[in-house]
Coordinates of C-alpha atoms in Angstrom, one line a residue:
R271 CA 132.5 7.3 -117.8
R272 CA 129.0 7.1 -119.2
E273 CA 127.8 8.0 -115.2
Y274 CA 130.2 10.2 -114.5
N275 CA 131.2 12.0 -117.9
L276 CA 132.6 16.3 -116.5
D277 CA 135.4 17.6 -119.0
N278 CA 137.5 17.2 -115.1
V279 CA 137.1 14.1 -113.7
S280 CA 139.6 10.8 -116.3
F281 CA 139.5 7.9 -116.2
F282 CA 142.6 5.4 -117.0
V283 CA 143.2 2.0 -117.6
G284 CA 146.4 0.5 -116.5
D285 CA 149.1 -2.0 -114.0
I286 CA 149.0 0.3 -111.4
C287 CA 153.6 -0.2 -110.7
E288 CA 153.6 1.3 -114.5
F289 CA 151.1 3.5 -115.2
D290 CA 151.7 6.7 -117.1
Q291 CA 150.2 9.3 -118.2
N292 CA 152.3 12.1 -119.0
E293 CA 150.5 14.4 -116.7
L294 CA 150.2 15.3 -113.6
F295 CA 147.0 14.5 -111.2
D296 CA 145.3 16.9 -108.1
V297 CA 143.7 13.4 -106.6
I298 CA 144.4 9.6 -107.2
I299 CA 142.0 6.9 -106.0
C300 CA 142.6 3.7 -105.3
F301 CA 140.1 1.8 -104.0
E302 CA 140.7 -1.9 -102.3
T303 CA 142.8 -2.1 -104.8
I304 CA 146.7 -2.4 -103.3
E305 CA 146.0 -5.9 -100.9
H306 CA 145.3 -7.3 -104.9
V307 CA 148.7 -6.4 -105.1
S308 CA 153.0 -8.1 -105.0
G309 CA 154.5 -5.2 -106.0
Y310 CA 152.2 -2.7 -103.8
R311 CA 155.5 -0.3 -103.0
A312 CA 156.2 -0.1 -106.3
A313 CA 152.2 0.5 -106.7
L314 CA 152.4 3.2 -104.2
K315 CA 156.2 5.1 -105.3
N316 CA 154.3 4.7 -109.1
L317 CA 150.8 7.1 -107.1
Y318 CA 153.4 9.4 -105.9
S319 CA 155.2 10.0 -108.8
L320 CA 152.2 10.5 -110.9
L321 CA 150.1 14.0 -108.1
V322 CA 151.5 17.4 -108.1
Y323 CA 153.6 18.7 -105.7
G324 CA 150.6 19.2 -103.0
G325 CA 147.8 16.5 -104.0
A326 CA 146.0 13.2 -101.9
L327 CA 146.0 9.6 -102.9
I328 CA 143.1 8.1 -101.6
I329 CA 143.7 4.2 -100.5
S330 CA 140.9 1.8 -99.0
S331 CA 141.5 -1.7 -97.6
P332 CA 139.8 -5.0 -96.0
N333 CA 141.5 -4.3 -91.7
R334 CA 144.0 -8.2 -92.0
I335 CA 142.5 -7.8 -87.8
I336 CA 139.6 -8.3 -89.3
T337 CA 139.6 -10.5 -92.5
S338 CA 141.8 -12.7 -92.2
P339 CA 142.6 -12.7 -88.5
R340 CA 145.2 -15.4 -88.5
A341 CA 147.0 -14.3 -90.8
K342 CA 148.7 -12.2 -88.2
S343 CA 151.6 -10.3 -90.7
I344 CA 151.4 -9.0 -94.1
E345 CA 153.5 -12.2 -95.9
D346 CA 150.9 -13.9 -94.5
K347 CA 148.0 -15.6 -96.3
P348 CA 145.3 -13.9 -96.4
V349 CA 141.9 -15.2 -95.7
N350 CA 140.5 -13.7 -99.5
K351 CA 142.3 -16.1 -102.3
F352 CA 142.2 -13.2 -104.4
H353 CA 144.4 -10.5 -102.0
T354 CA 148.2 -11.0 -101.8
Q355 CA 148.6 -9.8 -98.5
E356 CA 146.3 -6.9 -96.1
F357 CA 147.1 -4.5 -94.4
T358 CA 146.4 -3.1 -90.6
P359 CA 145.7 1.2 -91.2
D360 CA 149.0 1.7 -89.2
E361 CA 150.8 -0.6 -91.7
L362 CA 149.7 0.9 -94.4
E363 CA 150.5 4.7 -93.0
S364 CA 154.2 3.2 -92.2
I365 CA 154.5 2.2 -95.8
L366 CA 152.6 5.3 -97.6
A367 CA 155.5 6.6 -95.1
E368 CA 158.7 4.2 -97.0
T369 CA 157.4 6.2 -100.1
D370 CA 157.4 9.7 -99.1
F371 CA 153.2 9.9 -98.6
Y372 CA 152.4 12.3 -95.6
V373 CA 149.2 10.8 -93.3
G374 CA 148.0 13.8 -90.8
K375 CA 146.1 13.1 -87.4
G376 CA 142.8 12.1 -88.6
N377 CA 143.0 11.1 -91.8
I378 CA 142.4 7.4 -92.0
F379 CA 138.2 6.9 -91.2
G380 CA 136.9 3.1 -91.0
Q381 CA 133.9 0.8 -91.6
R382 CA 132.4 -1.4 -90.0
Q383 CA 134.1 -0.5 -86.2
R384 CA 134.6 -1.9 -83.5
F385 CA 135.7 -3.6 -80.2
L386 CA 138.1 -6.0 -80.9
Y387 CA 137.5 -10.1 -78.4
N388 CA 141.0 -10.5 -77.6
R389 CA 139.9 -13.7 -75.2
K390 CA 140.3 -16.8 -76.3
V391 CA 135.6 -17.0 -76.4
F392 CA 134.9 -14.6 -79.0
Q393 CA 137.9 -15.7 -81.1
Y394 CA 136.5 -19.5 -80.9
L395 CA 132.8 -19.0 -81.1
I396 CA 134.0 -16.0 -84.4
R397 CA 136.0 -18.6 -86.3
I398 CA 133.1 -21.8 -85.6
T399 CA 130.1 -19.6 -87.2
R400 CA 132.5 -19.3 -90.6
F401 CA 131.2 -15.1 -89.8
P402 CA 135.0 -14.2 -89.2
D403 CA 132.6 -10.5 -88.8
V404 CA 130.2 -12.2 -87.0
F405 CA 129.7 -8.6 -85.4
A406 CA 129.4 -6.4 -88.2
F407 CA 124.9 -6.2 -88.1
F408 CA 125.3 -4.4 -85.0
T409 CA 128.8 -1.6 -86.2
S410 CA 128.4 1.3 -88.6
P411 CA 128.5 1.5 -92.6
E412 CA 129.7 5.3 -91.8
L413 CA 132.8 6.2 -92.4
T414 CA 134.4 7.6 -89.0
P415 CA 137.8 8.4 -88.4
V416 CA 140.4 5.5 -86.5
K417 CA 140.1 6.4 -83.4
N418 CA 139.9 3.1 -80.3
L419 CA 138.1 0.8 -82.4
A420 CA 139.7 -1.8 -85.6
P421 CA 137.4 -1.2 -88.7
R422 CA 136.5 -3.6 -90.7
Y423 CA 137.6 -1.4 -93.9
F424 CA 139.5 1.8 -93.8
V425 CA 140.4 4.6 -96.1
A426 CA 143.6 6.8 -96.0
V427 CA 144.1 10.2 -96.8
A428 CA 147.6 10.3 -97.9
H429 CA 149.1 13.5 -99.7
K430 CA 152.5 14.6 -101.4
E431 CA 154.1 17.1 -99.6
A432 CA 153.8 20.5 -101.1
Q433 CA 156.7 21.6 -103.4
P434 CA 160.0 23.1 -101.1
N435 CA 160.9 26.9 -101.3
L436 CA 163.8 26.5 -103.6

């Protein structure tokens, strides 16, 4: 609030799964949070309920393929002990759709995008360095659309569909 004291900007603190402000929002920003919430589906449903029709959720997450390469699914324990799960961009997009959000083509962006090294020798070298993203030094922190490369972190822009004509 000290840095962004504007009449049209609000900050709230509460349980992401149950928060209710008795008003709807045009935009909700949820950065680096969803991987810490074991009830992530309840959290996304609640965020959906807090948006106006046509509103946007801008949500970010680390990419499990990069940050927890041994974790093959959402249920596998991430490397970061504070994360309850981690997602791939496709998984989070699918879960957002299950909770009625719409993520249009080109609405997933990433940082530190790079090729995945599927050869066992590269995976071994990455594992023994104990720095799973050794190639991050050669990637850009710029946020760009995810296409053929794997981002270390990604941002999805999801929308609550406009209210249908009644």
